[in-house]
Coordinates of C-alpha atoms and ligand atoms in Angstrom, one line a residue:
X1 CA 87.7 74.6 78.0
X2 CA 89.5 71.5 77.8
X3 CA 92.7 72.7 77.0
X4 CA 92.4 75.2 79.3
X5 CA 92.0 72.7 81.8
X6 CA 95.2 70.4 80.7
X7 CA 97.1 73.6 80.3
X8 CA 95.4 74.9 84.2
X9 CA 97.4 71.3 85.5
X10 CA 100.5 71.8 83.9
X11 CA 101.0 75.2 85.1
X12 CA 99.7 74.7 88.8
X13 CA 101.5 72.1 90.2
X14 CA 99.9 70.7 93.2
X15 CA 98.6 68.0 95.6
X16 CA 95.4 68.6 96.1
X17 CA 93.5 66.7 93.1
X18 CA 92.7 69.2 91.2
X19 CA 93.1 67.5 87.6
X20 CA 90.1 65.4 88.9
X21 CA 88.0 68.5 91.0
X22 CA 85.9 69.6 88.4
X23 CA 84.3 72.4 90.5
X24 CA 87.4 73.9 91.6
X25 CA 89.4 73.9 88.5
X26 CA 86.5 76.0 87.2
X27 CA 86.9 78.2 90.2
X28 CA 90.5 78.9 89.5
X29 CA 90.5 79.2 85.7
X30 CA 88.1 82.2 86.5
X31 CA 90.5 83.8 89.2
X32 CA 94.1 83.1 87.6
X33 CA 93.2 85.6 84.6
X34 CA 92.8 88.4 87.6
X35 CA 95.2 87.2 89.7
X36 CA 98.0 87.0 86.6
X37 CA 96.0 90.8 86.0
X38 CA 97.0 91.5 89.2
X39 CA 100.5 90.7 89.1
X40 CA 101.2 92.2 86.0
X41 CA 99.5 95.6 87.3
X42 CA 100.7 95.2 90.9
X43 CA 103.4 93.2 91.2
X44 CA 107.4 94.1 90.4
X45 CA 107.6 96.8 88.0
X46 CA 109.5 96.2 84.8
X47 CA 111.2 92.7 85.2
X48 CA 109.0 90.8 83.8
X49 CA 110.8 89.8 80.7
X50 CA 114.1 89.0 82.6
X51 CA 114.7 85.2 83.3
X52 CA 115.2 85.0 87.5
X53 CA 116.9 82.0 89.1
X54 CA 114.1 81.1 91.1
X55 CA 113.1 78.1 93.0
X56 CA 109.7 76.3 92.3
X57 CA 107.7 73.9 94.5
X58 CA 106.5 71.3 92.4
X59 CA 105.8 68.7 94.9
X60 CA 106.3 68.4 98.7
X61 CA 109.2 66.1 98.8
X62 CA 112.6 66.7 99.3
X63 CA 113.3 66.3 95.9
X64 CA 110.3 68.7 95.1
X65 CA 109.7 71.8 97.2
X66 CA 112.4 73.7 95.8
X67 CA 113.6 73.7 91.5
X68 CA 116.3 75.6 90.9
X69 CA 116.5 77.4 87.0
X70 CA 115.6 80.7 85.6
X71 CA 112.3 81.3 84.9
X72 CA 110.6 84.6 83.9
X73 CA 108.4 85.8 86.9
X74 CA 104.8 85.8 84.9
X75 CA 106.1 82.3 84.3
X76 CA 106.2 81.1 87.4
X77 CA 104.1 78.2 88.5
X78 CA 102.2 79.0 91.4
X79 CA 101.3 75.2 93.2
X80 CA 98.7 74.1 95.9
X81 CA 100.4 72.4 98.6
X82 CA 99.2 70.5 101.6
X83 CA 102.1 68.8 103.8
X84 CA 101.8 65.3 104.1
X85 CA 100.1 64.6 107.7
X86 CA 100.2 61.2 109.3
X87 CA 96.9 60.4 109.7
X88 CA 97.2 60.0 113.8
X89 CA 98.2 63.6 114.0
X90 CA 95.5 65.1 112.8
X91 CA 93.6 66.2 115.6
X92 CA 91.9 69.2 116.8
X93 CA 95.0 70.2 118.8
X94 CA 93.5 72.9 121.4
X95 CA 90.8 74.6 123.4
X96 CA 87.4 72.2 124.0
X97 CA 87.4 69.5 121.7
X98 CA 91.2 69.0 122.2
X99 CA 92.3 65.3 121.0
X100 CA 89.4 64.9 118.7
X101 CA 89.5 64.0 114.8
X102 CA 90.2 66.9 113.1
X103 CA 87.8 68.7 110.7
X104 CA 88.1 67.5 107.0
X105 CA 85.3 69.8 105.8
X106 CA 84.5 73.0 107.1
X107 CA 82.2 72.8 110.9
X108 CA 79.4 75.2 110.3
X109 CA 79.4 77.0 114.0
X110 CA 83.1 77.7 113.1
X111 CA 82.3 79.2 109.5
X112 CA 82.9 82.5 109.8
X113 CA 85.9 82.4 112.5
X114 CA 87.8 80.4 110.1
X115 CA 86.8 82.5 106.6
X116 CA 87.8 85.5 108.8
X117 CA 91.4 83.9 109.8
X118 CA 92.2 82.8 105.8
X119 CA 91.3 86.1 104.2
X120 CA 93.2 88.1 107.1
X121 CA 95.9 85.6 106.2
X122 CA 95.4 86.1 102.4
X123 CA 95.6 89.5 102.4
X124 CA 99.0 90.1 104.0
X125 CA 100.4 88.0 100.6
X126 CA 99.6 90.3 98.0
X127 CA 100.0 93.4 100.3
X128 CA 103.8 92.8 100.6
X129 CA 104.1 92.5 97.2
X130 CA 102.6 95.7 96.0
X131 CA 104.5 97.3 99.3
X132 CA 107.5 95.8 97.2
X133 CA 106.8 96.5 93.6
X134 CA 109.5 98.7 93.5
X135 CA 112.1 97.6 94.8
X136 CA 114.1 95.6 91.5
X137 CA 115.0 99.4 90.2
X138 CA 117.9 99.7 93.4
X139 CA 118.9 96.1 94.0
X140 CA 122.1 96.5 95.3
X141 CA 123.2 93.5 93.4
X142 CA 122.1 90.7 91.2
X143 CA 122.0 88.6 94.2
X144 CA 119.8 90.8 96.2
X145 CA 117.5 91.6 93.4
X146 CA 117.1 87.7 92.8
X147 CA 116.0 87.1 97.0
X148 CA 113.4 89.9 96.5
X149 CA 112.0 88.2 93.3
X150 CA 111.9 85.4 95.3
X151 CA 110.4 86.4 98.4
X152 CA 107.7 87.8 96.0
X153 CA 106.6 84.9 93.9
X154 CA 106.6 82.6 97.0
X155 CA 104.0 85.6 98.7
X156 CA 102.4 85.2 95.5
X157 CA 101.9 81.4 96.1
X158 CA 100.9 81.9 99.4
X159 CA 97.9 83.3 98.3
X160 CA 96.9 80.9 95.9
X161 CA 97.2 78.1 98.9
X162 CA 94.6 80.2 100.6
X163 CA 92.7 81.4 97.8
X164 CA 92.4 77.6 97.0
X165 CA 90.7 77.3 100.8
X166 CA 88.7 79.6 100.3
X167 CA 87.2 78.5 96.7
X168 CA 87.2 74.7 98.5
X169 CA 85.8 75.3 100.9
X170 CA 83.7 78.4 101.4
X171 CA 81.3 78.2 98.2
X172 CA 80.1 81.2 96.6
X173 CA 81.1 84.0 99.6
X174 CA 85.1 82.5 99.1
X175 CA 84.5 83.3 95.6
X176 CA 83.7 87.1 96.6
X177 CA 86.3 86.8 98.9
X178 CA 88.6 85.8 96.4
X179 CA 88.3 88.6 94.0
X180 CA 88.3 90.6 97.1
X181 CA 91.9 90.1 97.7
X182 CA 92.7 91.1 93.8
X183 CA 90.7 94.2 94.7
X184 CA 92.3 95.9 97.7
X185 CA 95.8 97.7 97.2
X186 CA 98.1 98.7 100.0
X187 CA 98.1 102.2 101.3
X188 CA 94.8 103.0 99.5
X189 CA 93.0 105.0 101.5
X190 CA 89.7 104.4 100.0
X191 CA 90.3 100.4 99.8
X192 CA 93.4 99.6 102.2
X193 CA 94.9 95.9 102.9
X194 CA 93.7 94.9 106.5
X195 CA 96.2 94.7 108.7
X196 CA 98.3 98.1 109.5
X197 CA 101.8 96.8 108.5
X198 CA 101.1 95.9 104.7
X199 CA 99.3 99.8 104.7
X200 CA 103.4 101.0 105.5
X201 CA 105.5 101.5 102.2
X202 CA 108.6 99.7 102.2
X203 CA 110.4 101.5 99.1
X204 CA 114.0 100.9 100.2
X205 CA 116.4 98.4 101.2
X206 CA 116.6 98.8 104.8
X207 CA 112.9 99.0 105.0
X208 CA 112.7 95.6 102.4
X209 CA 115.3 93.5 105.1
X210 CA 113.5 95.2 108.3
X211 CA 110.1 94.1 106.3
X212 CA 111.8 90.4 105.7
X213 CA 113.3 90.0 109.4
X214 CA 110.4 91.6 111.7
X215 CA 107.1 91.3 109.0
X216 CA 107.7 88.0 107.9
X217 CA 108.8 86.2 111.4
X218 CA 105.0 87.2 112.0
X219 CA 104.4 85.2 109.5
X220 CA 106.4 82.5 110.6
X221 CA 104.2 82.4 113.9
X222 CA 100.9 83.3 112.6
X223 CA 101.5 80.2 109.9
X224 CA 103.0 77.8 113.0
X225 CA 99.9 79.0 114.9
X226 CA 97.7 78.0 112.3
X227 CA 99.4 75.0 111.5
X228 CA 97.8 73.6 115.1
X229 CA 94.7 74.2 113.6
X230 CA 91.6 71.6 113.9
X231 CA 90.7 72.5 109.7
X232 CA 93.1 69.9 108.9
X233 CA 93.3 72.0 105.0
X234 CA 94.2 75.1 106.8
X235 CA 96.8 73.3 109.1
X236 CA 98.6 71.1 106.5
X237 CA 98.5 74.7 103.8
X238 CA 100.2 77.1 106.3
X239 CA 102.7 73.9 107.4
X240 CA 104.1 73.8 103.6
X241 CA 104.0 77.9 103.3
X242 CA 106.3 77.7 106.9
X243 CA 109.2 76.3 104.4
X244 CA 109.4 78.6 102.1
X245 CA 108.9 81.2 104.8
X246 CA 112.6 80.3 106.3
X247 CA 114.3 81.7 103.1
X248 CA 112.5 85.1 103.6
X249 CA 113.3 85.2 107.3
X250 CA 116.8 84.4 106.0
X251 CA 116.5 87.6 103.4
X252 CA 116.0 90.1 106.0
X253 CA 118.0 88.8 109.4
X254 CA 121.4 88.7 106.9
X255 CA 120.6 91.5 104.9
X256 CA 120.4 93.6 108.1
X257 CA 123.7 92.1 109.3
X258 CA 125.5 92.8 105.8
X259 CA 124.5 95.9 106.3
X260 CA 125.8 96.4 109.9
X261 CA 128.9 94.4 108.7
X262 CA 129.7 97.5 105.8
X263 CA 128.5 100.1 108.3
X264 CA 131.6 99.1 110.7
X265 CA 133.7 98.7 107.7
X266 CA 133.0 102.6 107.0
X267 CA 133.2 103.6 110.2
X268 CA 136.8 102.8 110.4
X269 CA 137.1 103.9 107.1
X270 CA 136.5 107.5 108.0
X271 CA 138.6 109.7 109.6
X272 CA 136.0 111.6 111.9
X273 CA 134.1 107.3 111.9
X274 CA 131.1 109.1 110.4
X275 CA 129.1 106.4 108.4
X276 CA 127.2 108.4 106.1
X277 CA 130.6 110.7 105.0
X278 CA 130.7 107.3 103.7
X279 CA 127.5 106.6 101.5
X280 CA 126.8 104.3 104.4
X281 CA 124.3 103.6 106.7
X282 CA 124.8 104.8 110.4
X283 CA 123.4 103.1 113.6
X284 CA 121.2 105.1 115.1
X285 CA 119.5 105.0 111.4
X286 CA 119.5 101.5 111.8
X287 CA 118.3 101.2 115.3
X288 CA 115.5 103.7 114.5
X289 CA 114.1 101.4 111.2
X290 CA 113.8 98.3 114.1
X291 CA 111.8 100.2 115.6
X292 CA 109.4 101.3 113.4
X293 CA 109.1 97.9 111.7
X294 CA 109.1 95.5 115.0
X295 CA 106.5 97.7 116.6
X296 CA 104.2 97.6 113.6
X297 CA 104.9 93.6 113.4
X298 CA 103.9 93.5 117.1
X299 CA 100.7 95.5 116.0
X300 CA 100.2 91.8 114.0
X301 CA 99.3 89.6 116.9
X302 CA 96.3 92.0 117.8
X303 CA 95.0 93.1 121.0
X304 CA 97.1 91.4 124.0
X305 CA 94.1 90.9 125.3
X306 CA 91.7 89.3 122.7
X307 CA 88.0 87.5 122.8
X308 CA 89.0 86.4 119.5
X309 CA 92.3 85.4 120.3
X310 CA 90.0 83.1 123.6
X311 CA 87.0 81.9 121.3
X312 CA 89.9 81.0 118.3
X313 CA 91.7 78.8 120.7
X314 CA 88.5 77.3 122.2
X315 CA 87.4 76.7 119.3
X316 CA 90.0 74.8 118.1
X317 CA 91.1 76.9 115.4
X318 CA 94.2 78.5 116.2
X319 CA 96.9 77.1 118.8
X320 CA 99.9 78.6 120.0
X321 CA 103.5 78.2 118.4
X322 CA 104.4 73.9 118.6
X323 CA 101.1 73.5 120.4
X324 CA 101.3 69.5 120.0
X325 CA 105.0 70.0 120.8
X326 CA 105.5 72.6 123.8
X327 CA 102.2 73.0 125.5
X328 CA 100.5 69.6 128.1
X329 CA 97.6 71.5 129.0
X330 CA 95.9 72.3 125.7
X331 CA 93.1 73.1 127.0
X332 CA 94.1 76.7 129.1
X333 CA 91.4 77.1 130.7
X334 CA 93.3 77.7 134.4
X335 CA 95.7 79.8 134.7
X336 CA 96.6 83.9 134.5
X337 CA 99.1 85.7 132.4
X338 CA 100.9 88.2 134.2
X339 CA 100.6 91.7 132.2
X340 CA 101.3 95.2 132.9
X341 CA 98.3 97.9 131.7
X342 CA 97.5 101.2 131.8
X343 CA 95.0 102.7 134.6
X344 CA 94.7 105.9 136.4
X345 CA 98.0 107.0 134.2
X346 CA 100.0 103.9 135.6
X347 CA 101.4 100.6 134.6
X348 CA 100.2 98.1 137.4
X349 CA 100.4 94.5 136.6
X350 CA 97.0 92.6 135.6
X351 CA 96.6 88.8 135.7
X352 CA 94.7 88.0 132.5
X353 CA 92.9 84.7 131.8
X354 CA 95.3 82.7 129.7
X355 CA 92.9 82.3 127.0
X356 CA 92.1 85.5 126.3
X357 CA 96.0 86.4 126.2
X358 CA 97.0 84.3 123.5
X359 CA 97.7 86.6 121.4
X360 CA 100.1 87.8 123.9
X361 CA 101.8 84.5 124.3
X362 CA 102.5 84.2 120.4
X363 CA 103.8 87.6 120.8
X364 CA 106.0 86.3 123.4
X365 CA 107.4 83.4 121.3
X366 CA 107.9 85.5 118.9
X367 CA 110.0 88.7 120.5
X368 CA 112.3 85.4 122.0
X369 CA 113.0 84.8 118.3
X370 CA 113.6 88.2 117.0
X371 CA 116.1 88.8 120.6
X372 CA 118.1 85.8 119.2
X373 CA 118.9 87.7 115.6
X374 CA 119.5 91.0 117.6
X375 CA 122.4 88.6 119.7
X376 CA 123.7 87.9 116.4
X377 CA 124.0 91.4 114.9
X378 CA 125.3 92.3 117.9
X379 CA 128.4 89.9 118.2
X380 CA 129.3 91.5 114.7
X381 CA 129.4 94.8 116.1
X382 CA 131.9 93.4 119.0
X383 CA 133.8 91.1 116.9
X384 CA 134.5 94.8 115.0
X385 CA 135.2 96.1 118.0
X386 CA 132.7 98.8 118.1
X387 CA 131.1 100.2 121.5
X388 CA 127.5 100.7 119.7
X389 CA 124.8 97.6 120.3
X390 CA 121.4 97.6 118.9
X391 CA 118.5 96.7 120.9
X392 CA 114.4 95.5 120.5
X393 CA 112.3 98.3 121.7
X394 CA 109.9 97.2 124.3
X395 CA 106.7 95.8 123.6
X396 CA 104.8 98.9 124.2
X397 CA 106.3 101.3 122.5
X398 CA 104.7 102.6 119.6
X399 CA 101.6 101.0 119.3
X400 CA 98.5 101.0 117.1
X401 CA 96.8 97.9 118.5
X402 CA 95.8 96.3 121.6
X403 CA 96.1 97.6 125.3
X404 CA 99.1 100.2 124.6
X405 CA 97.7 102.4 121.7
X406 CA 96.5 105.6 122.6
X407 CA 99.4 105.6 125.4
X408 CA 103.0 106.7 124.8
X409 CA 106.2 105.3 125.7
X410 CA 110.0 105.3 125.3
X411 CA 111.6 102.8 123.6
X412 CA 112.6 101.8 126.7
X413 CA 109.2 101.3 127.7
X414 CA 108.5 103.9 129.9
X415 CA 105.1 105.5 130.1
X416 CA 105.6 109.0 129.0
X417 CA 103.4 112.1 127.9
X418 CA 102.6 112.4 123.4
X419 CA 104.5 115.9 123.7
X420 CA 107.4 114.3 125.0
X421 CA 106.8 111.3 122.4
X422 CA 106.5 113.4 119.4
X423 CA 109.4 115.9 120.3
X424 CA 111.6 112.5 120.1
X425 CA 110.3 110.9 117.6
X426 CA 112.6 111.6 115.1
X427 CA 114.9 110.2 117.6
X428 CA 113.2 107.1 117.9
X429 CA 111.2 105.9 114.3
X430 CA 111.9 105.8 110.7
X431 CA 110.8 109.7 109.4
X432 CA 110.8 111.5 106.3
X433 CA 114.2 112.8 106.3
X434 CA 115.7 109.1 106.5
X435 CA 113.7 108.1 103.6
X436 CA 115.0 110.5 101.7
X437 CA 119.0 110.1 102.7
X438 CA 118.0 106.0 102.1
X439 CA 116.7 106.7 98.6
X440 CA 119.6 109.1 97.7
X441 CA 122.0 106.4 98.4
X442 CA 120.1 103.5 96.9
X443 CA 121.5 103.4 93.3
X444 CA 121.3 99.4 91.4
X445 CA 124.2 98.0 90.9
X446 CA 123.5 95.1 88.2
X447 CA 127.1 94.3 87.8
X448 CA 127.4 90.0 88.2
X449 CA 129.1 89.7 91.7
X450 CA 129.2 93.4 92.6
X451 CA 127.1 95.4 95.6
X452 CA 126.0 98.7 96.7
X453 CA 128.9 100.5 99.0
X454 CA 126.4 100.7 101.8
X455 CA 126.0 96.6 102.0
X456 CA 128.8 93.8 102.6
X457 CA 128.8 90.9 99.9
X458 CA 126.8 87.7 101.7
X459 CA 128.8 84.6 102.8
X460 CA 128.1 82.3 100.0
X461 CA 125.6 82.0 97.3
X462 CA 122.3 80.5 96.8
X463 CA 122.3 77.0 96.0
X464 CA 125.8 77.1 96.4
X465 CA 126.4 79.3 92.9
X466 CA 129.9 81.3 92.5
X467 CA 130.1 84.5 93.9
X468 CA 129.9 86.4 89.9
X469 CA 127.0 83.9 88.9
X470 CA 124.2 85.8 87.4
X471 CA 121.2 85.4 89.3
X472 CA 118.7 87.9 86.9
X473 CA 119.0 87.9 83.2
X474 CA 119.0 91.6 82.7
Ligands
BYC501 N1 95.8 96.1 111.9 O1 90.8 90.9 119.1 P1 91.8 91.7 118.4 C1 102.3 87.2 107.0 C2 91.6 94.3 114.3 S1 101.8 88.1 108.4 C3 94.5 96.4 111.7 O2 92.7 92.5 119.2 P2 92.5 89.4 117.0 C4 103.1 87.8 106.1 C5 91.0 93.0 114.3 O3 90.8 92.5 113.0 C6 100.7 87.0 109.3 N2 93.5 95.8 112.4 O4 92.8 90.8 117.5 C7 104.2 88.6 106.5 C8 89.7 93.2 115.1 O5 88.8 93.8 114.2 P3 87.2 93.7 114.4 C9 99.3 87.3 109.0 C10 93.8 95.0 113.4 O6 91.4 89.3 116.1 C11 105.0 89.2 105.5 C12 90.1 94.3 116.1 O7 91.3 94.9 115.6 N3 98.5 86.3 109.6 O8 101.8 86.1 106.9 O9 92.6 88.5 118.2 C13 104.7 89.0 104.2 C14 90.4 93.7 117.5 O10 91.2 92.5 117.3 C15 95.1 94.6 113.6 C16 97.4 86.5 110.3 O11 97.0 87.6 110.5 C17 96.2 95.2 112.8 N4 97.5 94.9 113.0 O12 93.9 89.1 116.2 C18 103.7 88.3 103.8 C19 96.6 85.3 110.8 N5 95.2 93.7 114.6 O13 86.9 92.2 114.5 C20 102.9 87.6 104.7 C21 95.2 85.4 110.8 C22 93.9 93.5 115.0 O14 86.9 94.3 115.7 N6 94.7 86.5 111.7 N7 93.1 94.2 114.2 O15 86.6 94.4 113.2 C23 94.5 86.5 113.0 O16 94.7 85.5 113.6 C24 93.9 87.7 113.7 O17 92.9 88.3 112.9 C25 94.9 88.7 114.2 C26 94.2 89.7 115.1 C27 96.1 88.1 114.9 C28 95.4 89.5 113.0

């Protein structure tokens, strides 16, 4: 046991004490067997011998949270990371108790709300890695592959910063629910993932930089959100996992604009400007993956209008994105937000307490952020010179959660019959037939400084390397 432990602190790097955390250190030599089970059974397919130039937190400073150097994926050293919080900022930031000390140990009224909050967190982390598994065998390039190795170990170590929460904090049920979130696999019917996005597969590229760009910037606000929590652990875990989650944002918002870069270039490349003559990707195939993947993000913030989302904030145990920063009143408890709902085969405007909208107003923050990547893609297409522009589909189309599901509308928004929704569907969402075409032109291409015909080469490498550096070991 005692080299297990020495060897337990060299290979998790952290800040949390756990060389001197008896307890816990026992509680994770039992879980990283399964979890490194896990990976090995779950995780990418076939690559685990190949050395990846990957980048490693190993301590939360700027010299620290990111170490450059190949390193073999089962090798990677999965850390436990609080940020650094001045002491005078940590505060329960919203709803009752708003300005208070914040908690250090876990409140008991507020047991359950937060357990349930960390595990639905938890869950999403190894869910988007089994959704990728795949994935390495049609990299488009060195480059690429290297991103989606990288986007995977950091999901990885994003559970263990909640998986060390829950065997902190929670006793003997975050044990259970530890092994819990080895146990569940996505799109298993019998023991699904939680949430309905990490159910979707996401076996090609477009789907893997849709996932990155619309998936992920959930995360991003989910994380912020919870980075206003009042469980000071929580707050400062999710603050660190928001810097690592930039690079993943980064992954899919210019892998989607490579791609509409090469899809002009093959447009003016064919004589009759048909994209897929090409081995290219066409528009209305791209337009049609945003929408499948931004309305099952949206599905993310739950119900627009949410007890949880109220008694979460009142609690103190979730804010809204920059809380501390944006918001005066943290509090809420006045106020109406203005939203338009369904009755008597209508849409009539409601005012909705603001509390209980608040997972509306996240939602809100969040469509604002995705808009200002859409602007960008766009002023490719015009600085090409093409007519075609891509859009966000309004909030209600589409949906599987909250106040909208069960109703159909255009992408436009528009409250419509399901015959008239399903006889456009194909029209409007990702369906069988574009999988297929996507997987027929996904080929690797493992070359050092070579891509796929259907993707532009990206501006610069990581960390600065040349354009022919090899970023996987094959
Ligand atoms: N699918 O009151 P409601 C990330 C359930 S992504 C299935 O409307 P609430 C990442 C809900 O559980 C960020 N079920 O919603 C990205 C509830 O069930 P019960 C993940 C759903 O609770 C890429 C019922 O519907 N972070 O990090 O206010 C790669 C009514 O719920 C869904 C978090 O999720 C759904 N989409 O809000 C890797 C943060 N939505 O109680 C990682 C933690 C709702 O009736 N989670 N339901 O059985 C939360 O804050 C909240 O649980 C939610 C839901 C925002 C998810």
């Amino acid at each position: 046991m005692a080299s297990t432990s020495v060897d337990l602190d060299s290979k998790i790097p952290n800040n949390v004490g756990l060389a001197h955390d008896t307890k816990l250190r026992r509680a994770l030599e039992r879980w990283l067997p399964n979890y490194l089970e896990w990976w090995n059974d779950m995780g990418p397919t076939d690559f685990a011998d190949k050395p990846v130039y990957l980048r490693t937190a190993i301590s939360v400073d700027n010299e620290g949270w990111a170490n450059y150097g190949h390193v073999k994926m089962p090798d990677y050293r999965w850390g436990i990371f609080l940020n650094p919080r001045d002491p005078s900022e940590s505060k329960i930031r919203c709803g009752d108790d708003a300005g208070r000390e914040a908690w250090h140990e876990i409140p008991g009224e507020h047991r359950n709300a937060l357990r349930r909050i960390i595990v639905t967190q938890a869950d999403t982390e190894p869910a988007s890695v089994e959704q990728q598994r795949l994935l390495g065998h049609t990299a488009p390039s060195l480059y690429d592959m290297r991103n989606l190795f990288q986007v995977n170990v950091e999901e990885g170590r994003h559970l263990w910063a909640m998986v060390y929460l829950l065997h902190k904090y929670f006793g003997r049920d975050g044990r259970d629910e530890a092994d819990e979130l080895l146990n569940r696999r996505s799109g298993d019917p019998d023991k699904p993932r939680i949430l309905g996005a990490f159910n979707q597969p996401c076996d090609h590229w477009l789907s893997f930089f849709a996932f990155t760009m619309f998936t992920d910037r959930d995360g991003k606000f989910q994380l912020a959100a919870l980075a206003e929590s009042g469980f000071d652990p929580l707050a400062r875990s999710t603050e660190f996992m928001l810097t690592e989650e930039a690079h993943h944002l980064f992954v899919g918002q210019t892998g989607l604009q490579r791609i509409i870069q090469r899809s002009c270039e093959l447009y003016k490349l064919d004589p009759n400007n048909d994209i897929r003559a090409q081995g290219g990707i066409d528009f209305d195939l791209i337009q049609r993956t945003i929408n499948y993947w931004f309305s099952y993000s949206l599905d993310l913030f739950g119900g627009e209008i949410s007890n949880n989302a109220a008694d979460f904030f009142g609690a103190g145990l979730k804010g809204r994105f920059r809380e501390r920063k944006k918001y005066e009143d943290h509090v809420a408890l006045h106020g109406n937000y203005q939203l338009p709902v369904v009755e008597d085969g209508k849409l009539i405007e409601k005012g909705i307490p603001l509390r209980n909208a608040m997972n509306a107003v996240l939602r809100d923050e969040y469509i604002a952020d995705c808009a200002k990547a859409v602007r960008k893609w766009n002023k490719v297409l015009e600085k090409e010179g093409l007519d075609v522009r891509l859009t966000l589909p309004n909030a209600r189309f589409h949906r599987h959660q909250g106040i909208y599901a069960g109703h159909f509308f255009n992408p436009a928004g528009e409250l419509i019959d399901e015959a008239a929704f399903e006889a456009q569907r194909d029209q409007w969402l990702l369906v069988p037939a574009d999988n297929d075409y996507l997987h027929s032109i996904m080929k690797p291409v493992y070359e050092p400084g070579k891509f796929a015909n259907w993707i532009a080469a990206p501006a610069r490498g990581i960390e600065g390397q040349a354009g022919d550096f090899e970023y996987v070991r094959l």
